[in-house]
mmCIF file of C-alpha atoms in Angstrom:
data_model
loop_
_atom_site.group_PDB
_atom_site.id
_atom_site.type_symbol
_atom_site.label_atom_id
_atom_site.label_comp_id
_atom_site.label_asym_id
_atom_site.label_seq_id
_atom_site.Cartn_x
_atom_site.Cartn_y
_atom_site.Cartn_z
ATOM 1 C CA UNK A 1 0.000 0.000 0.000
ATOM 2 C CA UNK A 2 2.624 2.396 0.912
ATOM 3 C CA UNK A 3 4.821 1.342 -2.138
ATOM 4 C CA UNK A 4 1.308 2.424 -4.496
ATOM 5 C CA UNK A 5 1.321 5.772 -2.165
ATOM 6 C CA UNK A 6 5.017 6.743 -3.361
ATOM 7 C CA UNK A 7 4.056 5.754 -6.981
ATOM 8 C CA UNK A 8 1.532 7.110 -7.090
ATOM 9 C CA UNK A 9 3.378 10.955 -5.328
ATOM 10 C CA UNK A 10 5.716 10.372 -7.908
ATOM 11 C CA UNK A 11 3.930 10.105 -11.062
ATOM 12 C CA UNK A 12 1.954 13.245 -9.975
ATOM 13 C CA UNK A 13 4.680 14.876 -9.390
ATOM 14 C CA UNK A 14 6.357 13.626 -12.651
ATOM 15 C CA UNK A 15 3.292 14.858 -14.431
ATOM 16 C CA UNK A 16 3.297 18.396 -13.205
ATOM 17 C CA UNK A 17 7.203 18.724 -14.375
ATOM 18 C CA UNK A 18 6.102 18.100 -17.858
ATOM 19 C CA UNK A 19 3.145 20.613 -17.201
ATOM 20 C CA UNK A 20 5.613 23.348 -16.532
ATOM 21 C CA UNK A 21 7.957 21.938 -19.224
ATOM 22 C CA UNK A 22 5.260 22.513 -22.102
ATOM 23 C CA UNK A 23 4.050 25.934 -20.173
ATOM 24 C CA UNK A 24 7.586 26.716 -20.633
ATOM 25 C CA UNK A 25 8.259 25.702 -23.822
ATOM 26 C CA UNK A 26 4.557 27.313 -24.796
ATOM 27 C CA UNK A 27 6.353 30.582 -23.261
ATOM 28 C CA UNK A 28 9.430 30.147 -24.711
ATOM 29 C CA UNK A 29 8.098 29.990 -28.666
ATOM 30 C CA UNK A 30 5.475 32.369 -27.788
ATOM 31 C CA UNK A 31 7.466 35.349 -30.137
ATOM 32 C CA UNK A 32 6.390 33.171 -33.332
ATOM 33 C CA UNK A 33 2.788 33.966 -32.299
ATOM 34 C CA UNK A 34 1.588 37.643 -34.082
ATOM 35 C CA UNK A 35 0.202 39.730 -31.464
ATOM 36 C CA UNK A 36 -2.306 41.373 -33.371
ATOM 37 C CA UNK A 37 -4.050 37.947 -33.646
ATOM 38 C CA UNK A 38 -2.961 36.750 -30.133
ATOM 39 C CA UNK A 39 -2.724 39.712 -27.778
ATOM 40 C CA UNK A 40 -2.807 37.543 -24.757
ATOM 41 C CA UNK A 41 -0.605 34.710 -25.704
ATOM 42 C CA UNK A 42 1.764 36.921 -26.975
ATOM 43 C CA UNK A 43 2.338 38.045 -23.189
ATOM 44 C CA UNK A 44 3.704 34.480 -22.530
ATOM 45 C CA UNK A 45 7.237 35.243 -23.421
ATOM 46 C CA UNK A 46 7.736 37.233 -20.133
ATOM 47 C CA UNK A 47 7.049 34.198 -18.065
ATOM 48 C CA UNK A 48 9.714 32.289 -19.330
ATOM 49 C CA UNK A 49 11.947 32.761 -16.839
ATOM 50 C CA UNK A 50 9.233 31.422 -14.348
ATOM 51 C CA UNK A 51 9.302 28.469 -15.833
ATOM 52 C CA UNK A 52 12.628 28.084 -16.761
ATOM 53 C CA UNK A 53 13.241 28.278 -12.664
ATOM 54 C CA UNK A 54 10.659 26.103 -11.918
ATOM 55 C CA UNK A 55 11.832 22.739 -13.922
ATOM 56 C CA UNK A 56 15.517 23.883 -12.483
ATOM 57 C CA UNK A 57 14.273 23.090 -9.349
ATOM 58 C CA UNK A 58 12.620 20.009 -10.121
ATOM 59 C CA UNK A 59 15.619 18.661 -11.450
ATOM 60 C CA UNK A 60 17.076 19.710 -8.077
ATOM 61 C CA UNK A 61 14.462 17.382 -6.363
ATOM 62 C CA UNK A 62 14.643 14.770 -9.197
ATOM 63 C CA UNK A 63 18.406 13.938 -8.656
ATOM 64 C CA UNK A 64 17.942 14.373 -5.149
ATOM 65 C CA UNK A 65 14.550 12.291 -4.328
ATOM 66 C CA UNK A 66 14.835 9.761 -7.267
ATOM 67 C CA UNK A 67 17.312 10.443 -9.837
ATOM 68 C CA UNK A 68 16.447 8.570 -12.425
ATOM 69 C CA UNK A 69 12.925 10.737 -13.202
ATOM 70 C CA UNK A 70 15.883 13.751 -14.255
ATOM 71 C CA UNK A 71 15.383 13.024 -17.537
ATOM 72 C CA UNK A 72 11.944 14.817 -17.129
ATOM 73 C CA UNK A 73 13.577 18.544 -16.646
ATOM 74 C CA UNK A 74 16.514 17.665 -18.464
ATOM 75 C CA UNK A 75 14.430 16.946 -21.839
ATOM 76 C CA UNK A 76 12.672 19.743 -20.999
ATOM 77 C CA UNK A 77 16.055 22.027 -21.010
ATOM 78 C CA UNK A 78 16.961 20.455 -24.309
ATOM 79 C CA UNK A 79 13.473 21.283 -25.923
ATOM 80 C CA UNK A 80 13.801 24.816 -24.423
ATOM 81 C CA UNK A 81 17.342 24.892 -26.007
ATOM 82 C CA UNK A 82 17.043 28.199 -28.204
ATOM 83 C CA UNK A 83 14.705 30.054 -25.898
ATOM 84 C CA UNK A 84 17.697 29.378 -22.827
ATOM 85 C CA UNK A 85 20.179 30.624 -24.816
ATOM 86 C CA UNK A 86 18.399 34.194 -26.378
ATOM 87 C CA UNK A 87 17.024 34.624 -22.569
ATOM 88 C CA UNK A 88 20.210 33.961 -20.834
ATOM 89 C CA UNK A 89 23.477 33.407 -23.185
ATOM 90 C CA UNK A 90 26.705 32.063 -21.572
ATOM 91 C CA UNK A 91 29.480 33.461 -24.067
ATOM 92 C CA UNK A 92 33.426 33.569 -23.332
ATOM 93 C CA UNK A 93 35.028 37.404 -23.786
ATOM 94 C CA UNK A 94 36.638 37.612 -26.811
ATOM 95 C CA UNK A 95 39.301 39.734 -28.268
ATOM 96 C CA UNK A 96 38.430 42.605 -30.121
ATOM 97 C CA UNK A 97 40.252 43.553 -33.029
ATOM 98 C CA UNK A 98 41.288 46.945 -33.947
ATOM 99 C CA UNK A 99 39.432 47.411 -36.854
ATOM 100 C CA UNK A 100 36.082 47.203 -34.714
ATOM 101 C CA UNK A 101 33.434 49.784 -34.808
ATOM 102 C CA UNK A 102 32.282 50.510 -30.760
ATOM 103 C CA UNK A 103 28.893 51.472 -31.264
ATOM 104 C CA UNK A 104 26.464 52.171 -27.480
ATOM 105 C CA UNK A 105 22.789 52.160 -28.096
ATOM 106 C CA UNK A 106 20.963 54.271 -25.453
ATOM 107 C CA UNK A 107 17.500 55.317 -24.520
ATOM 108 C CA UNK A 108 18.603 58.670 -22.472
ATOM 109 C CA UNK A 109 15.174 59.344 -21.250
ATOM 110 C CA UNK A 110 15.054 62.994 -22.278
ATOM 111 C CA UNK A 111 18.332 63.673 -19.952
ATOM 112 C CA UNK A 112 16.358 63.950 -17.287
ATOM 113 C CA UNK A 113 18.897 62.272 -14.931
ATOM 114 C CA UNK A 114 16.249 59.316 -13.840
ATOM 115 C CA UNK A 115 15.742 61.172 -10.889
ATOM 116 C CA UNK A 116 18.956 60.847 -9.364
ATOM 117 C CA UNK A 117 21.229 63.460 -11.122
ATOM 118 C CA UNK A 118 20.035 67.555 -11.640
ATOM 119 C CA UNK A 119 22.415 67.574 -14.579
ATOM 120 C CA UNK A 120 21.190 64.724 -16.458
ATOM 121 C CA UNK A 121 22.190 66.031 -20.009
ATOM 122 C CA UNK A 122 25.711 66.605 -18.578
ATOM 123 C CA UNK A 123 26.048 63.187 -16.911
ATOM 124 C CA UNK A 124 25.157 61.217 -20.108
ATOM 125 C CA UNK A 125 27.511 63.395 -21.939
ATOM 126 C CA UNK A 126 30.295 62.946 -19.817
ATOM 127 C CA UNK A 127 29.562 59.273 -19.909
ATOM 128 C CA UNK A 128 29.717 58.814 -23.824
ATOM 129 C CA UNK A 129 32.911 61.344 -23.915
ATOM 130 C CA UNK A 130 34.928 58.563 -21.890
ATOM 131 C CA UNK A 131 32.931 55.519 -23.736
ATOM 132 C CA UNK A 132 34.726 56.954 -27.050
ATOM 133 C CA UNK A 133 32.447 54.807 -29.137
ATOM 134 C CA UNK A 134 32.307 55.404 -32.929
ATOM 135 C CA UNK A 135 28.857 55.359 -33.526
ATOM 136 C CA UNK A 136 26.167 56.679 -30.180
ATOM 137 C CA UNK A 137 22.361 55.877 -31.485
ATOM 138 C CA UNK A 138 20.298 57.248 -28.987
ATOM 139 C CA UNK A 139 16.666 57.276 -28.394
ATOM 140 C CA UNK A 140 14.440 59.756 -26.300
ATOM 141 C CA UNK A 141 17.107 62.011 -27.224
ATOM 142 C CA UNK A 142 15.539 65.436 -26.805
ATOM 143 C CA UNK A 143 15.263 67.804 -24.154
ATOM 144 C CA UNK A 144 14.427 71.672 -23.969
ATOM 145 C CA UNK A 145 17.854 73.074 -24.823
ATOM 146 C CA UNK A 146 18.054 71.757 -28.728
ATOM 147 C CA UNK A 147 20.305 73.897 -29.801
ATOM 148 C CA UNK A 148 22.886 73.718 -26.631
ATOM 149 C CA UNK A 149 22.430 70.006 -27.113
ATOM 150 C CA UNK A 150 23.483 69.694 -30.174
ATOM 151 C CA UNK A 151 26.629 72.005 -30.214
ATOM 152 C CA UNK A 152 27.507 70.145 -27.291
ATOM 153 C CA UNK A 153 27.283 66.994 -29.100
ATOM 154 C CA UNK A 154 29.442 68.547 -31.766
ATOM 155 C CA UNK A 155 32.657 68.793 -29.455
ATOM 156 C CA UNK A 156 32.934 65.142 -29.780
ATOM 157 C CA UNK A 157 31.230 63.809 -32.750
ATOM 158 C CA UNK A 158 31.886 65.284 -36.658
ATOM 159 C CA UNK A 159 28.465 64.161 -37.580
ATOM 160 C CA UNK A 160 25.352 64.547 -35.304
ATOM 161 C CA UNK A 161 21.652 63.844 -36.139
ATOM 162 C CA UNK A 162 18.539 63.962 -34.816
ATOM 163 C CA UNK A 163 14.913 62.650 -35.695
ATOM 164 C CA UNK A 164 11.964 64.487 -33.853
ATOM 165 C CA UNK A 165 9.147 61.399 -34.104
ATOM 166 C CA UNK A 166 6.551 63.556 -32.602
ATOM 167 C CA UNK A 167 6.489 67.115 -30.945
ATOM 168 C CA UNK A 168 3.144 68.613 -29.359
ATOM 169 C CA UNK A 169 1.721 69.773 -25.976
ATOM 170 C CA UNK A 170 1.250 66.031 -24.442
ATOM 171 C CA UNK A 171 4.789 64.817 -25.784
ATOM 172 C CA UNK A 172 8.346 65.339 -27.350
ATOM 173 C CA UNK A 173 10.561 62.370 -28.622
ATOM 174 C CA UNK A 174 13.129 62.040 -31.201
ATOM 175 C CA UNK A 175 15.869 59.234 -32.359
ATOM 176 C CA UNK A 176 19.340 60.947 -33.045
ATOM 177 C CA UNK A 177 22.678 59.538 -33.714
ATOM 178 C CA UNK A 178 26.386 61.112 -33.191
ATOM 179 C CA UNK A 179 29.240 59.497 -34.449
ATOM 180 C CA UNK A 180 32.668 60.175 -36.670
ATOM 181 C CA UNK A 181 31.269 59.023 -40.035
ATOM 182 C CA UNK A 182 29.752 61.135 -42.251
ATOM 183 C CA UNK A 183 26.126 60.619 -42.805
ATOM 184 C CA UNK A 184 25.444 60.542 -46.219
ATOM 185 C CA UNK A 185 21.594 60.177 -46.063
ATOM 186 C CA UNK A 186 18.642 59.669 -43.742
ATOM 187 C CA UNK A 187 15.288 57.944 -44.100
ATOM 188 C CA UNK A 188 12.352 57.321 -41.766
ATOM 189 C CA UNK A 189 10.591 53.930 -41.633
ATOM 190 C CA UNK A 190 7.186 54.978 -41.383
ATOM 191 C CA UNK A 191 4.673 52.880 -39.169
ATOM 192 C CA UNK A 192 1.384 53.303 -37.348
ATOM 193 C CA UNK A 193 2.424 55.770 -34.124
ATOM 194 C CA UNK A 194 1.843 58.908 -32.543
ATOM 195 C CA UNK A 195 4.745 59.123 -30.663
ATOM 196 C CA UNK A 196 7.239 56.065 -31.699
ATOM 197 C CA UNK A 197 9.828 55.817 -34.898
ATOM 198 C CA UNK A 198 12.396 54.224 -36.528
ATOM 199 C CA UNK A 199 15.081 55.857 -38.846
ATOM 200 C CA UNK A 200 17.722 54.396 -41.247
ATOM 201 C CA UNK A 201 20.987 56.210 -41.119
ATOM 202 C CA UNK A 202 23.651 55.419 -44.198
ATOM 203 C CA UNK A 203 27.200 56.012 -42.779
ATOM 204 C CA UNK A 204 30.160 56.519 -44.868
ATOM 205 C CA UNK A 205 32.364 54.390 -43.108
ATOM 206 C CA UNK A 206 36.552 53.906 -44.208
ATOM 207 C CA UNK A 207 35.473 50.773 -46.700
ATOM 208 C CA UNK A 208 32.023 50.479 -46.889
ATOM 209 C CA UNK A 209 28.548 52.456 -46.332
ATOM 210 C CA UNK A 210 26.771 51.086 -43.523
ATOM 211 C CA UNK A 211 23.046 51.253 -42.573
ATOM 212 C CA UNK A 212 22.550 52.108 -38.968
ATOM 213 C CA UNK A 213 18.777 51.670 -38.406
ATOM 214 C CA UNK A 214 17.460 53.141 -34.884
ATOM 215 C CA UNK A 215 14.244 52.245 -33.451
ATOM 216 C CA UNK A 216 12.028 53.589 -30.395
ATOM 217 C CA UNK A 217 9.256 51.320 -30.688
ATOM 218 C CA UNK A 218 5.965 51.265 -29.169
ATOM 219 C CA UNK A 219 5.981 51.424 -25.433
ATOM 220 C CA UNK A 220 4.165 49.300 -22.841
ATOM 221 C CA UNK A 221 2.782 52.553 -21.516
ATOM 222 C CA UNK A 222 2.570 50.452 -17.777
ATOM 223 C CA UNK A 223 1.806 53.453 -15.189
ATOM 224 C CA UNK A 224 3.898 53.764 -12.206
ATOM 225 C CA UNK A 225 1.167 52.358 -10.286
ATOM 226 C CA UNK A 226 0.843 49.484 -12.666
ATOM 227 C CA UNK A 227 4.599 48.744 -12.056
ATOM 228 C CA UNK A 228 3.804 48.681 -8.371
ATOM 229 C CA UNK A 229 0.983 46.573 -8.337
ATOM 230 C CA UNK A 230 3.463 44.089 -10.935
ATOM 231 C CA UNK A 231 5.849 44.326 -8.227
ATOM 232 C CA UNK A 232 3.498 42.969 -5.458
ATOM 233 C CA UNK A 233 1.928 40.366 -7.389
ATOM 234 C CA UNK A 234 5.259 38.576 -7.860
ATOM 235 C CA UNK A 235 6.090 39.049 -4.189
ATOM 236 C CA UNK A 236 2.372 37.623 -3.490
ATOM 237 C CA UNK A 237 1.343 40.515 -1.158
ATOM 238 C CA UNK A 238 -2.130 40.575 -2.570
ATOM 239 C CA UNK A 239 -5.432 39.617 -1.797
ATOM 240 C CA UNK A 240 -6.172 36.439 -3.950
ATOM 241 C CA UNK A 241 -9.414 38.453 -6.389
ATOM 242 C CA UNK A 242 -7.334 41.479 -6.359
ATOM 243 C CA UNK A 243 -4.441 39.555 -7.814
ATOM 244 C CA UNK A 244 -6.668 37.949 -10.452
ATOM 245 C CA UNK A 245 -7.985 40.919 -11.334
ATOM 246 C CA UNK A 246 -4.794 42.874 -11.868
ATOM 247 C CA UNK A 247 -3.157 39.905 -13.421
ATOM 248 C CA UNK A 248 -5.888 40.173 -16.354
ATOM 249 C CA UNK A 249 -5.629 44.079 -16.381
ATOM 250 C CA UNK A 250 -2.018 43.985 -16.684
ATOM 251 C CA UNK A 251 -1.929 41.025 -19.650
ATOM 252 C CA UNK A 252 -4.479 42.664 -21.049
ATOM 253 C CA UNK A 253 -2.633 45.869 -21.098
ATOM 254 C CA UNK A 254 0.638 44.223 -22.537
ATOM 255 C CA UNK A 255 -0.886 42.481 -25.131
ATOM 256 C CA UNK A 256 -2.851 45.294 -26.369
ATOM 257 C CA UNK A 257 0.684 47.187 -26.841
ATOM 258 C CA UNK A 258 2.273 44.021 -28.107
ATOM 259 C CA UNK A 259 -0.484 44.147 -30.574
ATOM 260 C CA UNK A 260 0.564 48.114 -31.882
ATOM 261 C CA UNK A 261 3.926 46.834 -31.950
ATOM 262 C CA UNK A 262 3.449 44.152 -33.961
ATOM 263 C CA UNK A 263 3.372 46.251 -37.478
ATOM 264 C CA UNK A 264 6.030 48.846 -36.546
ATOM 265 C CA UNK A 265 8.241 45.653 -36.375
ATOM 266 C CA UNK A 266 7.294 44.241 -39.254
ATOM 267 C CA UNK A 267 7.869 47.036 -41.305
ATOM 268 C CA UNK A 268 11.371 47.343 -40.244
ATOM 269 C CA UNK A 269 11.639 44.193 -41.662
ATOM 270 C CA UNK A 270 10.311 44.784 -44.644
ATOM 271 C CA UNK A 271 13.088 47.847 -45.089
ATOM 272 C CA UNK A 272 15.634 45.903 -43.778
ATOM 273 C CA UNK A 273 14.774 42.866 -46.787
ATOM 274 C CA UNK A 274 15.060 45.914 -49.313
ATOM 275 C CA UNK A 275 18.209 47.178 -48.319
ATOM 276 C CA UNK A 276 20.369 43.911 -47.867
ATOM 277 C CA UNK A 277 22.717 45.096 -50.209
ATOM 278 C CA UNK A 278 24.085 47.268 -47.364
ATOM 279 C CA UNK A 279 25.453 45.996 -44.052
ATOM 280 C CA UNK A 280 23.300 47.083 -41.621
ATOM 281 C CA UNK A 281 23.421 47.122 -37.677
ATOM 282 C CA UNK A 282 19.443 47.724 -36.070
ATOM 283 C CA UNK A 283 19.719 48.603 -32.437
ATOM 284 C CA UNK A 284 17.429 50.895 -30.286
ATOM 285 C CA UNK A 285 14.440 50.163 -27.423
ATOM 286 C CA UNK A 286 12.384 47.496 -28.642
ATOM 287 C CA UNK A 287 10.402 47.573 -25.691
ATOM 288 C CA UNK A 288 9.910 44.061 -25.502
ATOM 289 C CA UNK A 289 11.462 41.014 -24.206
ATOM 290 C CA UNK A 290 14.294 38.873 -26.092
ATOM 291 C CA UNK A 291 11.644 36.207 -26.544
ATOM 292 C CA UNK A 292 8.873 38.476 -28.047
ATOM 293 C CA UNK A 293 6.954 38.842 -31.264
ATOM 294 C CA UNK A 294 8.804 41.973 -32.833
ATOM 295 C CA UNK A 295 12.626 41.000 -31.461
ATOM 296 C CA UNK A 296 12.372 37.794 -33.546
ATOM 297 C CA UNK A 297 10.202 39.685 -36.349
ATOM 298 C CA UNK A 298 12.837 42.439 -36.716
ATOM 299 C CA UNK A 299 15.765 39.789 -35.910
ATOM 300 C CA UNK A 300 15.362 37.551 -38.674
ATOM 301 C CA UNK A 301 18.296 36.862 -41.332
ATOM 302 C CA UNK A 302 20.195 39.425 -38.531
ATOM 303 C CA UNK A 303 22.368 37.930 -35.739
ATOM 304 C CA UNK A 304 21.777 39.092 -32.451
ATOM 305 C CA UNK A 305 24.411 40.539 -30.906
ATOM 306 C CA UNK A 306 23.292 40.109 -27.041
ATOM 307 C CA UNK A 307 22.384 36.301 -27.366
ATOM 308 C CA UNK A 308 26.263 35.394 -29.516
ATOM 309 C CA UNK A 309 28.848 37.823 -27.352
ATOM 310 C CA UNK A 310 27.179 38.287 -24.448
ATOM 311 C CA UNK A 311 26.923 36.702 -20.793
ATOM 312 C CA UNK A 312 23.778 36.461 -18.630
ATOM 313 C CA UNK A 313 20.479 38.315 -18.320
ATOM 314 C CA UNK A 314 21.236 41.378 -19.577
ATOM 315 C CA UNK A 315 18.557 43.542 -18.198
ATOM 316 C CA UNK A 316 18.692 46.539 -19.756
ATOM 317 C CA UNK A 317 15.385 48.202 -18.140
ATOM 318 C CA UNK A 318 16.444 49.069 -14.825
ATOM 319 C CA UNK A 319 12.748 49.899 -13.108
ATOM 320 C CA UNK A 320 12.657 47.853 -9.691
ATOM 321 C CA UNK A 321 10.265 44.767 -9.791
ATOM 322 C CA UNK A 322 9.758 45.456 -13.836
ATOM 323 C CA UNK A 323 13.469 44.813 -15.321
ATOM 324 C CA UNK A 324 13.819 43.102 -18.457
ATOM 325 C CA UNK A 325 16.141 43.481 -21.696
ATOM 326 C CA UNK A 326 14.057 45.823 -23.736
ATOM 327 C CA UNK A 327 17.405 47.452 -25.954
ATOM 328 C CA UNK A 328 18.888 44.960 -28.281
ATOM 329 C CA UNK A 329 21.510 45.040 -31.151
ATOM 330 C CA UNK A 330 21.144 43.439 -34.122
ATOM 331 C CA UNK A 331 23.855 42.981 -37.508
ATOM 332 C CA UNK A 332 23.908 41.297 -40.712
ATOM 333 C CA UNK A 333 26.145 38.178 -41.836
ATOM 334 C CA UNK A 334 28.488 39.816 -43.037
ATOM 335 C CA UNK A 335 29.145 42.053 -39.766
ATOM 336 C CA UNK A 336 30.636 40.038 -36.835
ATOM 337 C CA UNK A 337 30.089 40.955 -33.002
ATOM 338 C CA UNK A 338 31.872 40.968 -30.050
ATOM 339 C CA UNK A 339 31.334 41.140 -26.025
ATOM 340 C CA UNK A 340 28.031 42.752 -26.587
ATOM 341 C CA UNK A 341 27.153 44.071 -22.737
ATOM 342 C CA UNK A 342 24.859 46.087 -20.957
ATOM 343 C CA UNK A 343 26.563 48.749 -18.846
ATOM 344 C CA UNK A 344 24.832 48.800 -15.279
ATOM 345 C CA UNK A 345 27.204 51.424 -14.214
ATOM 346 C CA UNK A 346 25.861 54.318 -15.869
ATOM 347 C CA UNK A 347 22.136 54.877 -14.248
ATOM 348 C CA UNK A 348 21.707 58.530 -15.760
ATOM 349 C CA UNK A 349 18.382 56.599 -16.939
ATOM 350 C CA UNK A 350 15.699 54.021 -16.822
ATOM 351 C CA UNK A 351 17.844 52.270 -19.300
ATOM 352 C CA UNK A 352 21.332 50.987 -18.966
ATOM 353 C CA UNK A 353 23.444 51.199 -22.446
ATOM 354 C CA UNK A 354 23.966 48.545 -24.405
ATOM 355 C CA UNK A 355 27.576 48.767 -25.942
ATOM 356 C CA UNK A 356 28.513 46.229 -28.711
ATOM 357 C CA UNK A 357 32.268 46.150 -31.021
ATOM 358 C CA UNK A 358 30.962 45.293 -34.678
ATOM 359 C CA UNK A 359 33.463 44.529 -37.847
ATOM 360 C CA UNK A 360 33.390 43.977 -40.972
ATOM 361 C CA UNK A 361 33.873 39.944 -42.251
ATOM 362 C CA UNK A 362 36.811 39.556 -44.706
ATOM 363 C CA UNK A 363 36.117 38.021 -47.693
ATOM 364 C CA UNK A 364 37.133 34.627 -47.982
#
């Protein structure tokens, strides 16, 4: 009787591991799902890491209660194989050669210093003045002072640029680059948005002209009290209704965003497929998760520059209880990466930089 008890404890424990294997692997290939036709599923990709933790620890309790069920999690790592490694990529450092181009993608948040710093132009600027980077593609890069911005800007860089995507009453934002090659041309990728853009740079670089596309894509537009209330649900410090009920506000809320950005990243696809003649780096604030609809969308035929060079979570939204990687950097075949990274130590913003050394291929 006792020997049927422990079975039967196992099997039902056996049987939720492969319920959290296919949640997770339901989560984890949730970004080929288009949001527009699957607002709520599309959410998915944000509980990955859930998931992902939760069959860790059953293999924990597999090889410690009865090894020989640790198959169950380990298939279930092996299935989750591609999702593990865009989520949380475990690359060596490598060597950079000279001939690399150090470019920093960063949303700057209007300068306005995340709340910590009174002169939050001046303590972004000093930051890329000792970064050095070739190419700066920055997004939310506006403030009041245009003009004294920009001259600024021109005591470093030769060739400075920026995009206003909207300006009215209600809201000001703008994509602009800075960097030492000339910029022979401009062009804006237009999509559905009333405050959002991307725009296509071409750069006259010493062999080559390269396409720099930069993209502020549609936000999650979470309230701060929305972030709070995220915050407490994963600590569980909410009444069981009130939980459901923000649970399905919030998912509702996310998906409905995924949903508007679901076309702005297809149609940087489509300009990237038109313009593979050039090399092209995309980079910017996707505002969405590695495993999402419009990071694989935009990704595809690119190589990721986070997920191949770089090490660990890489959360480049720094909110408290809401961080995620958000800014990504993307390049074409014939551009090879290295030690792509997310600087935490700048936190002039809600965003940390992401700073990635690009180079040409050789021919072979």
């Amino acid at each position: 009787m006792i020997k049927q008890i422990k079975s039967f404890v196992v099997n039902l424990i056996a049987g939720a591991n492969i319920a959290t294997i296919l949640l997770m692997l339901l989560a984890g290939y949730s970004d080929r799902l288009n949001p527009e036709h699957y607002p709520i599923l599309s959410v998915m990709g944000m509980t990955f890491p859930v998931f992902l933790l939760v069959n860790l620890l059953f293999l924990f309790f597999w090889l410690t209660v009865k090894w020989k069920k640790a198959w169950i999690p380990i298939a279930g790592f092996a299935a989750a194989y591609g999702p593990i490694t865009l989520f949380l990529p475990l690359n060596m450092r490598q060597d950079v050669p000279d001939q690399a181009i150090k470019l920093i993608s960063y949303n700057v948040c209007t300068y306005g210093g995340n709340y910590k710093y009174e002169q939050g132009f001046d303590t972004v600027f000093n930051y890329l003045q000792r970064q050095k980077a070739d190419i700066v593609c920055l997004q939310e890069d506006v403030d009041t002072w245009r003009r004294f911005v920009m001259q600024r800007y021109e005591k470093i860089y030769p060739y400075n640029d920026t995009t206003v995507l909207q300006k009215n009453v209600r809201s000001f934002n703008c994509v602009g680059i800075h960097t030492r090659f000339p910029i022979i041309r401009k062009e804006r990728i237009w999509y559905p948005s009333n405050t959002n853009g991307s725009v296509a740079y071409f750069l006259k670089t010493d062999h080559d002209t390269l396409l720099v596309i930069n993209n502020h894509l549609e936000g999650t537009h979470l309230s701060d009290t929305d972030r709070d209330n995220y915050g407490r649900l994963l600590r569980g410090k909410m009444e069981r209704d009130t939980a459901k009920a923000e649970s399905m506000f919030l998912i509702g809320k996310l998906g409905k965003n995924n949903a508007k950005r679901a076309p702005q990243a297809d149609a940087v696809h489509r300009y990237i497929e038109a313009h593979r003649q050039y090399p092209i780096i995309v980079c910017g604030d996707f505002n969405d998760t590695p495993i999402s609809y419009a990071r694989r969308t935009i990704a595809q035929g690119l190589t990721d520059c986070f997920q191949t060079t770089g090490r660990g979570l890489g959360l480049s939204y720094n909110q408290k209880g809401f961080s995620f990687r958000i800014d990504h950097v993307l390049c074409s075949p014939d551009l090879q990466p290295y030690n792509c990274q997310i600087d935490d130590e700048i936190d002039a913003s809600d965003h940390f930089p992401v700073i990635c050394y690009i180079k040409m291929r050789e021919n072979p």
